[in-house]
Amino acid sequence: MPPKSEEGERKGREEEEERKGEEEEEERKGEEEEEERKGEEEEEERKGEEEEEERKGEEEEEERKGEEEEEERKGEEEEEERIGEEEEEERIGEEEEEERKGEEEEEERKGEEEEEERKGEEEEREKKTWRREGES
C-alpha cells in the first residue's frame, strides 16, 4: 500500500486535473456561447441591413413612380394646352373666314346696287331720248 502522503498527492492531482477539466469545459462553453451570441448579433445586423436595403428600394420605387406620374401629368397638360391652342387657331380661322365672306357679300351687294343704279340711269336716259324723239 502506498503511503498516505502519496495517496493524498495522487488525490490532490486528480482533483486538480478534474478542476482544470471543469474550468476548461466552462471556458469552452463560455466561448461557444460568445460565438453563438456574436453569430446572432451578426444575423440581426445582416437582417437589419437587408430590411434597410428593402426599405430604400421601396422608397426609390415610390419616388420613381411619383416622377413617372408627374411626367405623365405634365404630358397631359401640355397635350390639353396644345389642343386648346389648335382649337383657338381654328376658331380664329373660322371667324376670319366668316368676316371675309361677309366682306365679299357686301362687295357683291354694292356691285349689284351700283349695277341697278347704272341700269336705272341708262333707262332714264333712254326714256328721255324717246321722249325727245317723240316730240320732234
C-alpha positions as MATLAB code, in Angstrom:
seq = 'MPPKSEEGERKGREEEEERKGEEEEEERKGEEEEEERKGEEEEEERKGEEEEEERKGEEEEEERKGEEEEEERKGEEEEEERIGEEEEEERIGEEEEEERKGEEEEEERKGEEEEEERKGEEEEREKKTWRREGES';
ca = [
       0.000    0.000    0.000;
       1.257    3.418   -0.909;
       1.877    5.781    1.900;
      -0.842    8.219    2.874;
       1.108   11.170    1.602;
       1.348    9.613   -1.878;
      -2.352    8.801   -1.766;
      -3.078   12.374   -0.775;
      -0.846   13.707   -3.529;
      -2.492   11.454   -6.095;
      -5.951   12.543   -4.949;
      -4.792   16.150   -4.988;
      -3.507   15.749   -8.567;
      -6.739   14.038   -9.637;
      -8.810   16.782   -8.033;
      -6.584   19.410   -9.675;
      -6.992   17.646  -13.052;
     -10.750   17.446  -12.550;
     -10.890   21.109  -11.524;
      -8.801   22.111  -14.568;
     -11.075   19.987  -16.792;
     -14.160   21.685  -15.372;
     -12.565   25.129  -15.825;
     -11.643   24.271  -19.417;
     -15.194   22.975  -20.006;
     -16.627   26.189  -18.530;
     -14.257   28.263  -20.661;
     -15.167   26.244  -23.783;
     -18.880   26.685  -23.019;
     -18.339   30.426  -22.486;
     -16.511   30.686  -25.821;
     -19.289   28.726  -27.578;
     -21.923   30.986  -26.029;
     -19.901   34.061  -27.060;
     -19.600   32.703  -30.613;
     -23.330   31.975  -30.690;
     -24.102   35.459  -29.351;
     -21.805   37.033  -31.959;
     -23.449   34.941  -34.675;
     -26.897   36.075  -33.555;
     -25.746   39.712  -33.473;
     -24.273   39.383  -36.968;
     -27.510   37.757  -38.179;
     -29.537   40.590  -36.636;
     -27.239   43.152  -38.245;
     -27.490   41.374  -41.619;
     -31.290   41.282  -41.328;
     -31.323   44.965  -40.394;
     -29.175   45.808  -43.432;
     -31.441   43.724  -45.693;
     -34.518   45.471  -44.304;
     -32.835   48.857  -44.798;
     -31.963   47.928  -48.390;
     -35.526   46.778  -48.995;
     -36.901   49.983  -47.462;
     -34.573   52.083  -49.618;
     -35.612   50.097  -52.684;
     -39.280   50.693  -51.909;
     -38.652   54.412  -51.364;
     -36.768   54.635  -54.666;
     -39.606   52.770  -56.406;
     -42.161   55.161  -54.894;
     -40.062   58.138  -55.970;
     -39.686   56.707  -59.498;
     -43.444   56.127  -59.709;
     -44.090   59.663  -58.476;
     -41.743   61.072  -61.124;
     -43.420   58.973  -63.838;
     -46.853   60.174  -62.724;
     -45.613   63.785  -62.708;
     -44.192   63.352  -66.215;
     -47.465   61.822  -67.387;
     -49.462   64.652  -65.788;
     -47.225   67.260  -67.436;
     -47.595   65.492  -70.775;
     -51.377   65.504  -70.450;
     -51.379   69.199  -69.510;
     -49.152   70.022  -72.492;
     -51.425   67.970  -74.776;
     -54.510   69.770  -73.452;
     -52.787   73.125  -73.942;
     -51.746   72.165  -77.499;
     -55.308   71.049  -78.309;
     -56.673   74.281  -76.813;
     -54.293   76.337  -78.960;
     -55.274   74.370  -82.080;
     -58.965   74.883  -81.312;
     -58.362   78.603  -80.731;
     -56.489   78.881  -84.039;
     -59.306   77.012  -85.793;
     -61.930   79.283  -84.191;
     -59.975   82.387  -85.232;
     -59.626   80.981  -88.758;
     -63.378   80.373  -88.939;
     -64.103   83.907  -87.673;
     -61.720   85.367  -90.257;
     -63.357   83.239  -92.975;
     -66.814   84.445  -91.878;
     -65.587   88.046  -91.910;
     -64.026   87.593  -95.379;
     -67.260   86.056  -96.687;
     -69.252   88.930  -95.190;
     -66.977   91.461  -96.885;
     -67.275   89.615 -100.218;
     -71.063   89.534  -99.902;
     -71.070   93.259  -99.051;
     -68.881   93.982 -102.082;
     -71.172   91.868 -104.279;
     -74.275   93.616 -102.901;
     -72.709   97.032 -103.533;
     -71.769   95.940 -107.049;
     -75.339   94.803 -107.701;
     -76.734   98.070 -106.305;
     -74.362  100.086 -108.489;
     -75.346   97.940 -111.495;
     -79.030   98.508 -110.701;
     -78.407  102.221 -110.317;
     -76.455  102.340 -113.577;
     -79.232  100.425 -115.364;
     -81.839  102.757 -113.877;
     -79.895  105.812 -115.072;
     -79.489  104.279 -118.516;
     -83.193  103.503 -118.756;
     -83.933  107.069 -117.656;
     -81.669  108.432 -120.404;
     -83.324  106.161 -122.951;
     -86.780  107.341 -121.855;
     -85.659  110.953 -122.218;
     -84.228  110.150 -125.605;
     -87.516  108.541 -126.698;
     -89.474  111.492 -125.468;
     -87.292  113.899 -127.339;
     -87.584  111.816 -130.423;
     -91.303  111.624 -129.891;
     -91.512  115.423 -129.555;
     -89.673  116.043 -132.690;
];
